[in-house]
Amino acid sequence: MKHILTLFVSVLVIVSCKKDNQLENEIASINIDVTVDRFDRFFAETTINDFSKIKQAFPFMFSEKDTDSSWAEIKRDTFQLQLLDEVNKVFTSFEKTEKEIESLFNHLKYYFPEFRPPRIITTTNFVRYRNRVVVTDTISVIALDSYLGSNHEFYGGIQKYIVANLRKEQIVVDLAKKYAEKYIHQEAKKTLLDEMVFFGKQLYFKDVVIPFVEDEERIGYTTKQLDWARANESYIWRYFVERELLYSTDSKLPSRFINPAPFSKFYLEEIDSESPGQLGQYIGWQIVRAYMNNNDVSLKEMLIKSPEEIFNKSKFKPRK
C-alpha cells in the first residue's frame, strides 16, 4: 500500500510539472518585446545646449515649472554626477533585467488580456528609494540609483533591512508589486486579517506573474529569514489566534507584523531577536495560497474577493 501511495504521488507531481511547463511555454509564446529607454544615459550625454532634444524625447520627465537653468544645475550637481557614474558601472548591460521584465509582461498579458505594455524608462532620483518604481498605464519609470547593491556606499545612512533589497534582482519584483496594487481591489483595510490577506494577494500575484523568481526574493527575505518563517509558521499562527489579533483593529498591529521592519514584534525577546519583519504578510501569503489550492477560482477573481471569504474558504493549516 505504501509503495502504491508513493507511486500515485510521483505521478501527480509529474503531471503537475508537465502542465506547468506547458503553461509557461504558452505564456512565453506571447513574446512581448520590451525596449528600455535609458533616460539616465541620455541625460548624462546631453549637453545643456541640447536640452530641447531630451525634452522632445522624454516630455513626461520634465515639469512645466522646471526651467532649463534648474536642470542645468542638476546636471552639474556633484552627487548627480556620481550617481550617473555608479549607475553606469552597475548597469553596463540591462539585458538580463530586460528579459525578466519581458517575462513579467508576458504573464500579465496572459492573465489580464487588456494589459498594454508600457514604455520602460530608467532614470536616477537622488536615491529616493521609496519612489524607486513608478507605474502608469503608458510608462514605467525605474530609478536605477536605488538598485546599486546592498553594500553600496551611497546607502550608508539607510536602515539595513531596507538596504538589503536595493539590488538589481529586485527590479522585476518591485515592478510586479506595483502591478499587483493596480489589479487588487479590496475595501479599506481595518483588521489585521484585512492587512494579511491584502499582502497575501500581492505575494500570490507575484507567484503567478514572476514564477522564475524565488520565494525569498518575492517577499524580500534572505534564505535564512524565509527558513525561519517556515519553521515557525505554526507558532506565528497560534500567537495570532490565541491573542485574538486577526479581527483586531489595533493601529499598532501593522507596524508590528505587516510593514517592512528589521524584525516582527511579538514582545518576546527570544523571538523578536530572530524573527524577520512582515510575518503578517507571510502568513497572509500562505492563506491565499491555500485558498487558491482549495478553490476553483481564477487569479482575477481572487484579487477582488473579500478577506473574510478568502480566509473562510482557504482551509488554511500552518506548517508544523
PDB file of C-alpha atoms in Angstrom:
ATOM      1  CA  MET A   1       0.000   0.000   0.000  1.00  0.00           C
ATOM      2  CA  LYS A   2       2.842   2.385   0.887  1.00  0.00           C
ATOM      3  CA  HIS A   3       4.514   1.743  -2.488  1.00  0.00           C
ATOM      4  CA  ILE A   4       1.229   2.363  -4.331  1.00  0.00           C
ATOM      5  CA  LEU A   5       0.736   5.669  -2.496  1.00  0.00           C
ATOM      6  CA  THR A   6       4.314   6.753  -3.287  1.00  0.00           C
ATOM      7  CA  LEU A   7       3.786   5.892  -6.948  1.00  0.00           C
ATOM      8  CA  PHE A   8       0.495   7.833  -7.014  1.00  0.00           C
ATOM      9  CA  VAL A   9       2.129  10.934  -5.527  1.00  0.00           C
ATOM     10  CA  SER A  10       5.010  10.684  -8.013  1.00  0.00           C
ATOM     11  CA  VAL A  11       2.571  10.507 -10.937  1.00  0.00           C
ATOM     12  CA  LEU A  12       0.702  13.572  -9.638  1.00  0.00           C
ATOM     13  CA  VAL A  13       3.973  15.529  -9.373  1.00  0.00           C
ATOM     14  CA  ILE A  14       4.996  14.559 -12.919  1.00  0.00           C
ATOM     15  CA  VAL A  15       1.593  15.511 -14.352  1.00  0.00           C
ATOM     16  CA  SER A  16       1.616  18.820 -12.454  1.00  0.00           C
ATOM     17  CA  CYS A  17       5.129  19.683 -13.677  1.00  0.00           C
ATOM     18  CA  LYS A  18       4.131  18.851 -17.243  1.00  0.00           C
ATOM     19  CA  LYS A  19       1.103  21.151 -17.035  1.00  0.00           C
ATOM     20  CA  ASP A  20       3.232  23.932 -15.540  1.00  0.00           C
ATOM     21  CA  ASN A  21       5.774  23.602 -18.357  1.00  0.00           C
ATOM     22  CA  GLN A  22       3.024  23.682 -20.985  1.00  0.00           C
ATOM     23  CA  LEU A  23       1.532  26.798 -19.416  1.00  0.00           C
ATOM     24  CA  GLU A  24       4.887  28.578 -19.236  1.00  0.00           C
ATOM     25  CA  ASN A  25       5.607  27.701 -22.878  1.00  0.00           C
ATOM     26  CA  GLU A  26       2.221  29.124 -23.864  1.00  0.00           C
ATOM     27  CA  ILE A  27       2.886  32.329 -21.911  1.00  0.00           C
ATOM     28  CA  ALA A  28       6.395  32.670 -23.376  1.00  0.00           C
ATOM     29  CA  SER A  29       4.906  32.427 -26.889  1.00  0.00           C
ATOM     30  CA  ILE A  30       3.113  35.745 -26.282  1.00  0.00           C
ATOM     31  CA  ASN A  31       6.601  37.159 -26.800  1.00  0.00           C
ATOM     32  CA  ILE A  32       6.207  40.787 -25.766  1.00  0.00           C
ATOM     33  CA  ASP A  33       9.254  42.766 -26.864  1.00  0.00           C
ATOM     34  CA  VAL A  34      10.419  45.279 -24.274  1.00  0.00           C
ATOM     35  CA  THR A  35      12.624  48.213 -25.165  1.00  0.00           C
ATOM     36  CA  VAL A  36      14.196  50.041 -22.245  1.00  0.00           C
ATOM     37  CA  ASP A  37      14.893  53.737 -22.776  1.00  0.00           C
ATOM     38  CA  ARG A  38      17.941  54.731 -20.731  1.00  0.00           C
ATOM     39  CA  PHE A  39      16.988  58.293 -19.818  1.00  0.00           C
ATOM     40  CA  ASP A  40      19.810  58.256 -17.273  1.00  0.00           C
ATOM     41  CA  ARG A  41      22.389  57.778 -20.032  1.00  0.00           C
ATOM     42  CA  PHE A  42      20.672  60.169 -22.414  1.00  0.00           C
ATOM     43  CA  PHE A  43      20.649  62.829 -19.675  1.00  0.00           C
ATOM     44  CA  ALA A  44      24.331  62.226 -18.865  1.00  0.00           C
ATOM     45  CA  GLU A  45      25.352  62.500 -22.522  1.00  0.00           C
ATOM     46  CA  THR A  46      23.195  65.505 -23.464  1.00  0.00           C
ATOM     47  CA  THR A  47      24.819  68.923 -23.261  1.00  0.00           C
ATOM     48  CA  ILE A  48      22.968  71.842 -21.704  1.00  0.00           C
ATOM     49  CA  ASN A  49      22.698  73.485 -25.127  1.00  0.00           C
ATOM     50  CA  ASP A  50      20.895  70.397 -26.479  1.00  0.00           C
ATOM     51  CA  PHE A  51      18.242  70.152 -23.766  1.00  0.00           C
ATOM     52  CA  SER A  52      15.483  70.657 -26.328  1.00  0.00           C
ATOM     53  CA  LYS A  53      16.314  67.218 -27.772  1.00  0.00           C
ATOM     54  CA  ILE A  54      15.940  65.401 -24.467  1.00  0.00           C
ATOM     55  CA  LYS A  55      12.710  67.266 -23.696  1.00  0.00           C
ATOM     56  CA  GLN A  56      11.310  66.202 -27.042  1.00  0.00           C
ATOM     57  CA  ALA A  57      12.287  62.563 -26.485  1.00  0.00           C
ATOM     58  CA  PHE A  58      11.117  62.411 -22.840  1.00  0.00           C
ATOM     59  CA  PRO A  59       8.481  65.157 -22.340  1.00  0.00           C
ATOM     60  CA  PHE A  60       6.909  63.380 -19.357  1.00  0.00           C
ATOM     61  CA  MET A  61      10.189  63.601 -17.420  1.00  0.00           C
ATOM     62  CA  PHE A  62      10.016  67.395 -17.321  1.00  0.00           C
ATOM     63  CA  SER A  63       7.586  69.609 -15.439  1.00  0.00           C
ATOM     64  CA  GLU A  64       6.388  72.917 -16.851  1.00  0.00           C
ATOM     65  CA  LYS A  65       7.721  74.529 -13.685  1.00  0.00           C
ATOM     66  CA  ASP A  66      11.247  73.301 -14.412  1.00  0.00           C
ATOM     67  CA  THR A  67      13.451  75.717 -16.284  1.00  0.00           C
ATOM     68  CA  ASP A  68      16.488  74.871 -18.356  1.00  0.00           C
ATOM     69  CA  SER A  69      18.628  76.599 -15.748  1.00  0.00           C
ATOM     70  CA  SER A  70      17.265  74.382 -12.953  1.00  0.00           C
ATOM     71  CA  TRP A  71      18.043  71.264 -14.998  1.00  0.00           C
ATOM     72  CA  ALA A  72      21.479  72.670 -15.780  1.00  0.00           C
ATOM     73  CA  GLU A  73      22.092  72.895 -12.022  1.00  0.00           C
ATOM     74  CA  ILE A  74      21.053  69.259 -11.597  1.00  0.00           C
ATOM     75  CA  LYS A  75      23.332  68.254 -14.434  1.00  0.00           C
ATOM     76  CA  ARG A  76      26.286  69.978 -12.766  1.00  0.00           C
ATOM     77  CA  ASP A  77      25.412  68.667  -9.284  1.00  0.00           C
ATOM     78  CA  THR A  78      28.338  66.669  -7.881  1.00  0.00           C
ATOM     79  CA  PHE A  79      26.169  63.963  -6.320  1.00  0.00           C
ATOM     80  CA  GLN A  80      24.137  63.621  -9.521  1.00  0.00           C
ATOM     81  CA  LEU A  81      27.343  63.104 -11.488  1.00  0.00           C
ATOM     82  CA  GLN A  82      28.434  60.431  -9.018  1.00  0.00           C
ATOM     83  CA  LEU A  83      25.037  58.720  -9.270  1.00  0.00           C
ATOM     84  CA  LEU A  84      25.162  58.608 -13.052  1.00  0.00           C
ATOM     85  CA  ASP A  85      28.683  57.226 -12.926  1.00  0.00           C
ATOM     86  CA  GLU A  86      27.792  54.482 -10.427  1.00  0.00           C
ATOM     87  CA  VAL A  87      24.618  53.544 -12.307  1.00  0.00           C
ATOM     88  CA  ASN A  88      26.649  53.226 -15.486  1.00  0.00           C
ATOM     89  CA  LYS A  89      29.093  50.895 -13.702  1.00  0.00           C
ATOM     90  CA  VAL A  90      26.432  48.622 -12.193  1.00  0.00           C
ATOM     91  CA  PHE A  91      24.162  48.636 -15.239  1.00  0.00           C
ATOM     92  CA  THR A  92      26.667  48.343 -18.063  1.00  0.00           C
ATOM     93  CA  SER A  93      24.122  45.929 -19.534  1.00  0.00           C
ATOM     94  CA  PHE A  94      20.389  45.826 -18.854  1.00  0.00           C
ATOM     95  CA  GLU A  95      19.785  42.671 -20.883  1.00  0.00           C
ATOM     96  CA  LYS A  96      19.032  40.242 -18.024  1.00  0.00           C
ATOM     97  CA  THR A  97      16.615  42.623 -16.312  1.00  0.00           C
ATOM     98  CA  GLU A  98      15.006  43.403 -19.658  1.00  0.00           C
ATOM     99  CA  LYS A  99      14.340  39.684 -20.226  1.00  0.00           C
ATOM    100  CA  GLU A 100      12.797  39.423 -16.747  1.00  0.00           C
ATOM    101  CA  ILE A 101      10.526  42.396 -17.473  1.00  0.00           C
ATOM    102  CA  GLU A 102       9.505  40.800 -20.765  1.00  0.00           C
ATOM    103  CA  SER A 103       8.559  37.621 -18.909  1.00  0.00           C
ATOM    104  CA  LEU A 104       6.592  39.643 -16.342  1.00  0.00           C
ATOM    105  CA  PHE A 105       4.715  41.416 -19.137  1.00  0.00           C
ATOM    106  CA  ASN A 106       4.016  38.126 -20.953  1.00  0.00           C
ATOM    107  CA  HIS A 107       2.424  36.788 -17.769  1.00  0.00           C
ATOM    108  CA  LEU A 108       0.428  39.991 -17.234  1.00  0.00           C
ATOM    109  CA  LYS A 109      -0.857  39.787 -20.805  1.00  0.00           C
ATOM    110  CA  TYR A 110      -1.859  36.150 -20.343  1.00  0.00           C
ATOM    111  CA  TYR A 111      -3.818  36.720 -17.128  1.00  0.00           C
ATOM    112  CA  PHE A 112      -5.034  40.227 -17.984  1.00  0.00           C
ATOM    113  CA  PRO A 113      -5.647  40.381 -21.771  1.00  0.00           C
ATOM    114  CA  GLU A 114      -6.433  44.098 -21.520  1.00  0.00           C
ATOM    115  CA  PHE A 115      -2.846  44.786 -20.351  1.00  0.00           C
ATOM    116  CA  ARG A 116      -0.851  47.042 -22.672  1.00  0.00           C
ATOM    117  CA  PRO A 117       2.947  47.033 -22.207  1.00  0.00           C
ATOM    118  CA  PRO A 118       4.168  50.468 -21.111  1.00  0.00           C
ATOM    119  CA  ARG A 119       7.283  52.276 -22.190  1.00  0.00           C
ATOM    120  CA  ILE A 120      10.125  51.463 -19.768  1.00  0.00           C
ATOM    121  CA  ILE A 121      12.262  54.417 -18.719  1.00  0.00           C
ATOM    122  CA  THR A 122      15.330  54.252 -16.466  1.00  0.00           C
ATOM    123  CA  THR A 123      16.488  57.289 -14.534  1.00  0.00           C
ATOM    124  CA  THR A 124      18.067  58.460 -11.262  1.00  0.00           C
ATOM    125  CA  ASN A 125      16.234  60.310  -8.484  1.00  0.00           C
ATOM    126  CA  PHE A 126      18.840  61.075  -5.803  1.00  0.00           C
ATOM    127  CA  VAL A 127      18.264  57.692  -4.065  1.00  0.00           C
ATOM    128  CA  ARG A 128      14.645  58.393  -3.161  1.00  0.00           C
ATOM    129  CA  TYR A 129      14.201  54.676  -2.649  1.00  0.00           C
ATOM    130  CA  ARG A 130      10.559  54.970  -1.530  1.00  0.00           C
ATOM    131  CA  ASN A 131       9.747  56.045  -5.102  1.00  0.00           C
ATOM    132  CA  ARG A 132      12.142  53.779  -6.960  1.00  0.00           C
ATOM    133  CA  VAL A 133       9.452  52.461  -9.317  1.00  0.00           C
ATOM    134  CA  VAL A 134       6.526  54.431 -10.756  1.00  0.00           C
ATOM    135  CA  VAL A 135       3.936  52.701 -12.949  1.00  0.00           C
ATOM    136  CA  THR A 136       1.229  54.304 -15.103  1.00  0.00           C
ATOM    137  CA  ASP A 137      -0.863  52.965 -17.981  1.00  0.00           C
ATOM    138  CA  THR A 138       1.670  54.152 -20.548  1.00  0.00           C
ATOM    139  CA  ILE A 139       5.076  54.338 -18.848  1.00  0.00           C
ATOM    140  CA  SER A 140       7.021  52.637 -16.078  1.00  0.00           C
ATOM    141  CA  VAL A 141       9.919  54.593 -14.588  1.00  0.00           C
ATOM    142  CA  ILE A 142      12.710  52.779 -12.747  1.00  0.00           C
ATOM    143  CA  ALA A 143      15.220  54.759 -10.656  1.00  0.00           C
ATOM    144  CA  LEU A 144      18.399  52.724 -11.039  1.00  0.00           C
ATOM    145  CA  ASP A 145      20.261  54.567  -8.287  1.00  0.00           C
ATOM    146  CA  SER A 146      18.087  52.616  -5.822  1.00  0.00           C
ATOM    147  CA  TYR A 147      19.384  49.292  -7.135  1.00  0.00           C
ATOM    148  CA  LEU A 148      23.163  49.626  -6.852  1.00  0.00           C
ATOM    149  CA  GLY A 149      23.605  46.741  -4.397  1.00  0.00           C
ATOM    150  CA  SER A 150      23.072  46.296  -0.663  1.00  0.00           C
ATOM    151  CA  ASN A 151      26.698  47.133   0.154  1.00  0.00           C
ATOM    152  CA  HIS A 152      26.886  50.342  -1.838  1.00  0.00           C
ATOM    153  CA  GLU A 153      28.390  53.351  -0.084  1.00  0.00           C
ATOM    154  CA  PHE A 154      25.517  55.628  -1.129  1.00  0.00           C
ATOM    155  CA  TYR A 155      23.185  53.698   1.180  1.00  0.00           C
ATOM    156  CA  GLY A 156      25.196  54.202   4.359  1.00  0.00           C
ATOM    157  CA  GLY A 157      22.506  56.249   6.096  1.00  0.00           C
ATOM    158  CA  ILE A 158      19.603  53.926   5.256  1.00  0.00           C
ATOM    159  CA  GLN A 159      18.352  51.175   7.586  1.00  0.00           C
ATOM    160  CA  LYS A 160      19.887  47.782   6.837  1.00  0.00           C
ATOM    161  CA  TYR A 161      16.565  45.982   6.369  1.00  0.00           C
ATOM    162  CA  ILE A 162      15.742  48.433   3.569  1.00  0.00           C
ATOM    163  CA  VAL A 163      19.205  48.402   2.011  1.00  0.00           C
ATOM    164  CA  ALA A 164      19.069  44.592   1.818  1.00  0.00           C
ATOM    165  CA  ASN A 165      16.666  44.885  -1.132  1.00  0.00           C
ATOM    166  CA  LEU A 166      18.268  47.785  -3.004  1.00  0.00           C
ATOM    167  CA  ARG A 167      19.642  45.315  -5.557  1.00  0.00           C
ATOM    168  CA  LYS A 168      19.118  44.906  -9.290  1.00  0.00           C
ATOM    169  CA  GLU A 169      17.483  41.497  -8.679  1.00  0.00           C
ATOM    170  CA  GLN A 170      14.582  43.327  -7.030  1.00  0.00           C
ATOM    171  CA  ILE A 171      13.670  45.467 -10.038  1.00  0.00           C
ATOM    172  CA  VAL A 172      11.232  42.969 -11.573  1.00  0.00           C
ATOM    173  CA  VAL A 173       9.876  42.164  -8.078  1.00  0.00           C
ATOM    174  CA  ASP A 174       9.136  45.836  -7.420  1.00  0.00           C
ATOM    175  CA  LEU A 175       7.507  46.176 -10.843  1.00  0.00           C
ATOM    176  CA  ALA A 176       5.309  43.148 -10.137  1.00  0.00           C
ATOM    177  CA  LYS A 177       4.311  44.683  -6.794  1.00  0.00           C
ATOM    178  CA  LYS A 178       3.227  47.914  -8.482  1.00  0.00           C
ATOM    179  CA  TYR A 179       1.069  45.990 -10.946  1.00  0.00           C
ATOM    180  CA  ALA A 180      -0.410  43.927  -8.108  1.00  0.00           C
ATOM    181  CA  GLU A 181      -1.512  47.174  -6.464  1.00  0.00           C
ATOM    182  CA  LYS A 182      -3.245  48.188  -9.705  1.00  0.00           C
ATOM    183  CA  TYR A 183      -5.169  44.927 -10.033  1.00  0.00           C
ATOM    184  CA  ILE A 184      -6.081  44.210  -6.394  1.00  0.00           C
ATOM    185  CA  HIS A 185      -9.482  45.519  -5.370  1.00  0.00           C
ATOM    186  CA  GLN A 186     -10.240  45.406  -1.655  1.00  0.00           C
ATOM    187  CA  GLU A 187     -12.158  47.650   0.712  1.00  0.00           C
ATOM    188  CA  ALA A 188     -10.261  49.779   3.203  1.00  0.00           C
ATOM    189  CA  LYS A 189      -8.110  47.650   5.480  1.00  0.00           C
ATOM    190  CA  LYS A 190      -9.476  47.668   9.038  1.00  0.00           C
ATOM    191  CA  THR A 191      -8.317  44.490  10.777  1.00  0.00           C
ATOM    192  CA  LEU A 192      -5.028  42.629  10.886  1.00  0.00           C
ATOM    193  CA  LEU A 193      -6.652  39.905   8.749  1.00  0.00           C
ATOM    194  CA  ASP A 194      -7.533  42.542   6.128  1.00  0.00           C
ATOM    195  CA  GLU A 195      -3.885  43.589   6.018  1.00  0.00           C
ATOM    196  CA  MET A 196      -2.641  39.999   5.906  1.00  0.00           C
ATOM    197  CA  VAL A 197      -4.907  38.977   3.041  1.00  0.00           C
ATOM    198  CA  PHE A 198      -4.193  42.154   1.050  1.00  0.00           C
ATOM    199  CA  PHE A 199      -0.479  41.462   1.110  1.00  0.00           C
ATOM    200  CA  GLY A 200      -1.142  37.756   0.678  1.00  0.00           C
ATOM    201  CA  LYS A 201      -2.921  38.636  -2.583  1.00  0.00           C
ATOM    202  CA  GLN A 202       0.044  40.768  -3.586  1.00  0.00           C
ATOM    203  CA  LEU A 203       2.539  37.980  -2.916  1.00  0.00           C
ATOM    204  CA  TYR A 204       0.417  35.345  -4.644  1.00  0.00           C
ATOM    205  CA  PHE A 205       0.185  37.716  -7.620  1.00  0.00           C
ATOM    206  CA  LYS A 206       3.989  37.610  -7.706  1.00  0.00           C
ATOM    207  CA  ASP A 207       3.874  33.783  -7.549  1.00  0.00           C
ATOM    208  CA  VAL A 208       1.905  33.829 -10.778  1.00  0.00           C
ATOM    209  CA  VAL A 209       3.477  36.665 -12.799  1.00  0.00           C
ATOM    210  CA  ILE A 210       7.147  36.168 -11.831  1.00  0.00           C
ATOM    211  CA  PRO A 211       7.384  32.378 -11.265  1.00  0.00           C
ATOM    212  CA  PHE A 212      11.065  32.496 -12.229  1.00  0.00           C
ATOM    213  CA  VAL A 213      11.839  34.426  -9.016  1.00  0.00           C
ATOM    214  CA  GLU A 214      12.452  32.554  -5.751  1.00  0.00           C
ATOM    215  CA  ASP A 215      10.055  32.902  -2.809  1.00  0.00           C
ATOM    216  CA  GLU A 216      12.562  34.799  -0.669  1.00  0.00           C
ATOM    217  CA  GLU A 217      13.029  37.411  -3.401  1.00  0.00           C
ATOM    218  CA  ARG A 218       9.254  37.862  -3.780  1.00  0.00           C
ATOM    219  CA  ILE A 219       8.821  38.814  -0.125  1.00  0.00           C
ATOM    220  CA  GLY A 220      12.235  40.466   0.243  1.00  0.00           C
ATOM    221  CA  TYR A 221      13.679  37.965   2.728  1.00  0.00           C
ATOM    222  CA  THR A 222      17.035  36.282   2.880  1.00  0.00           C
ATOM    223  CA  THR A 223      17.006  32.480   2.627  1.00  0.00           C
ATOM    224  CA  LYS A 224      17.627  32.322   6.395  1.00  0.00           C
ATOM    225  CA  GLN A 225      14.661  34.582   7.112  1.00  0.00           C
ATOM    226  CA  LEU A 226      12.331  32.550   4.891  1.00  0.00           C
ATOM    227  CA  ASP A 227      13.502  29.330   6.548  1.00  0.00           C
ATOM    228  CA  TRP A 228      12.729  30.887   9.968  1.00  0.00           C
ATOM    229  CA  ALA A 229       9.217  31.887   8.870  1.00  0.00           C
ATOM    230  CA  ARG A 230       8.519  28.398   7.527  1.00  0.00           C
ATOM    231  CA  ALA A 231       9.924  26.656  10.601  1.00  0.00           C
ATOM    232  CA  ASN A 232       7.857  28.842  12.950  1.00  0.00           C
ATOM    233  CA  GLU A 233       4.665  29.069  10.894  1.00  0.00           C
ATOM    234  CA  SER A 234       2.625  27.105  13.435  1.00  0.00           C
ATOM    235  CA  TYR A 235       3.863  29.249  16.338  1.00  0.00           C
ATOM    236  CA  ILE A 236       3.135  32.518  14.498  1.00  0.00           C
ATOM    237  CA  TRP A 237      -0.388  31.385  13.656  1.00  0.00           C
ATOM    238  CA  ARG A 238      -1.068  30.223  17.217  1.00  0.00           C
ATOM    239  CA  TYR A 239       0.170  33.574  18.533  1.00  0.00           C
ATOM    240  CA  PHE A 240      -2.263  35.462  16.270  1.00  0.00           C
ATOM    241  CA  VAL A 241      -5.213  33.205  17.139  1.00  0.00           C
ATOM    242  CA  GLU A 242      -4.684  32.892  20.890  1.00  0.00           C
ATOM    243  CA  ARG A 243      -4.324  36.657  21.308  1.00  0.00           C
ATOM    244  CA  GLU A 244      -7.360  37.290  19.074  1.00  0.00           C
ATOM    245  CA  LEU A 245      -5.369  39.522  16.741  1.00  0.00           C
ATOM    246  CA  LEU A 246      -6.930  38.503  13.413  1.00  0.00           C
ATOM    247  CA  TYR A 247     -10.005  40.705  13.766  1.00  0.00           C
ATOM    248  CA  SER A 248      -8.348  43.353  15.908  1.00  0.00           C
ATOM    249  CA  THR A 249      -8.333  46.943  14.661  1.00  0.00           C
ATOM    250  CA  ASP A 250      -5.391  47.930  16.878  1.00  0.00           C
ATOM    251  CA  SER A 251      -3.497  50.540  14.828  1.00  0.00           C
ATOM    252  CA  LYS A 252      -0.164  49.248  16.162  1.00  0.00           C
ATOM    253  CA  LEU A 253      -0.510  45.800  14.566  1.00  0.00           C
ATOM    254  CA  PRO A 254       0.578  46.787  11.026  1.00  0.00           C
ATOM    255  CA  SER A 255       3.857  48.209  12.343  1.00  0.00           C
ATOM    256  CA  ARG A 256       4.378  45.039  14.388  1.00  0.00           C
ATOM    257  CA  PHE A 257       3.624  42.413  11.738  1.00  0.00           C
ATOM    258  CA  ILE A 258       2.922  43.938   8.303  1.00  0.00           C
ATOM    259  CA  ASN A 259       5.199  46.849   7.484  1.00  0.00           C
ATOM    260  CA  PRO A 260       8.841  46.356   6.434  1.00  0.00           C
ATOM    261  CA  ALA A 261      10.940  46.221   9.597  1.00  0.00           C
ATOM    262  CA  PRO A 262      14.127  44.619  10.910  1.00  0.00           C
ATOM    263  CA  PHE A 263      12.018  42.115  12.897  1.00  0.00           C
ATOM    264  CA  SER A 264       8.421  41.363  13.885  1.00  0.00           C
ATOM    265  CA  LYS A 265       7.283  42.491  17.323  1.00  0.00           C
ATOM    266  CA  PHE A 266       5.900  39.643  19.412  1.00  0.00           C
ATOM    267  CA  TYR A 267       7.234  41.421  22.513  1.00  0.00           C
ATOM    268  CA  LEU A 268       9.136  38.248  23.345  1.00  0.00           C
ATOM    269  CA  GLU A 269      12.880  38.885  23.408  1.00  0.00           C
ATOM    270  CA  GLU A 270      13.953  35.399  22.306  1.00  0.00           C
ATOM    271  CA  ILE A 271      11.574  35.516  19.304  1.00  0.00           C
ATOM    272  CA  ASP A 272      11.885  39.163  18.261  1.00  0.00           C
ATOM    273  CA  SER A 273      15.664  38.981  18.005  1.00  0.00           C
ATOM    274  CA  GLU A 274      15.471  36.135  15.470  1.00  0.00           C
ATOM    275  CA  SER A 275      12.291  36.847  13.512  1.00  0.00           C
ATOM    276  CA  PRO A 276      12.150  38.708  10.191  1.00  0.00           C
ATOM    277  CA  GLY A 277       9.708  41.569   9.663  1.00  0.00           C
ATOM    278  CA  GLN A 278       6.452  41.296   7.709  1.00  0.00           C
ATOM    279  CA  LEU A 279       5.410  37.955   9.207  1.00  0.00           C
ATOM    280  CA  GLY A 280       1.767  39.016   8.876  1.00  0.00           C
ATOM    281  CA  GLN A 281       2.369  39.337   5.144  1.00  0.00           C
ATOM    282  CA  TYR A 282       3.995  35.912   5.107  1.00  0.00           C
ATOM    283  CA  ILE A 283       1.029  34.224   6.852  1.00  0.00           C
ATOM    284  CA  GLY A 284      -1.401  36.094   4.589  1.00  0.00           C
ATOM    285  CA  TRP A 285       0.527  34.693   1.621  1.00  0.00           C
ATOM    286  CA  GLN A 286       0.062  31.137   2.897  1.00  0.00           C
ATOM    287  CA  ILE A 287      -3.658  31.759   3.465  1.00  0.00           C
ATOM    288  CA  VAL A 288      -4.137  32.965  -0.110  1.00  0.00           C
ATOM    289  CA  ARG A 289      -2.084  30.058  -1.462  1.00  0.00           C
ATOM    290  CA  ALA A 290      -4.291  27.642   0.489  1.00  0.00           C
ATOM    291  CA  TYR A 291      -7.413  29.391  -0.827  1.00  0.00           C
ATOM    292  CA  MET A 292      -6.240  29.077  -4.440  1.00  0.00           C
ATOM    293  CA  ASN A 293      -5.296  25.417  -3.926  1.00  0.00           C
ATOM    294  CA  ASN A 294      -8.693  24.548  -2.444  1.00  0.00           C
ATOM    295  CA  ASN A 295     -10.999  26.590  -4.688  1.00  0.00           C
ATOM    296  CA  ASP A 296     -11.582  26.740  -8.432  1.00  0.00           C
ATOM    297  CA  VAL A 297     -11.005  30.479  -8.764  1.00  0.00           C
ATOM    298  CA  SER A 298      -9.044  32.484 -11.333  1.00  0.00           C
ATOM    299  CA  LEU A 299      -6.355  34.980 -10.367  1.00  0.00           C
ATOM    300  CA  LYS A 300      -8.600  37.857 -11.449  1.00  0.00           C
ATOM    301  CA  GLU A 301     -11.490  36.597  -9.342  1.00  0.00           C
ATOM    302  CA  MET A 302      -9.337  36.065  -6.278  1.00  0.00           C
ATOM    303  CA  LEU A 303      -7.968  39.612  -6.386  1.00  0.00           C
ATOM    304  CA  ILE A 304     -11.451  41.073  -5.781  1.00  0.00           C
ATOM    305  CA  LYS A 305     -12.615  38.585  -3.121  1.00  0.00           C
ATOM    306  CA  SER A 306     -13.078  39.831   0.446  1.00  0.00           C
ATOM    307  CA  PRO A 307     -10.527  38.855   3.100  1.00  0.00           C
ATOM    308  CA  GLU A 308     -13.262  37.046   5.064  1.00  0.00           C
ATOM    309  CA  GLU A 309     -14.259  34.878   2.103  1.00  0.00           C
ATOM    310  CA  ILE A 310     -10.673  34.026   1.277  1.00  0.00           C
ATOM    311  CA  PHE A 311      -9.874  33.139   4.874  1.00  0.00           C
ATOM    312  CA  ASN A 312     -13.062  31.153   5.497  1.00  0.00           C
ATOM    313  CA  LYS A 313     -12.680  29.092   2.330  1.00  0.00           C
ATOM    314  CA  SER A 314      -8.914  28.685   2.481  1.00  0.00           C
ATOM    315  CA  LYS A 315      -8.901  25.712   4.872  1.00  0.00           C
ATOM    316  CA  PHE A 316      -5.529  27.112   5.917  1.00  0.00           C
ATOM    317  CA  LYS A 317      -3.390  24.978   8.190  1.00  0.00           C
ATOM    318  CA  PRO A 318       0.106  26.160   9.148  1.00  0.00           C
ATOM    319  CA  ARG A 319       3.181  24.028   8.678  1.00  0.00           C
ATOM    320  CA  LYS A 320       4.124  22.068  11.810  1.00  0.00           C
TER     321      LYS A 320
END
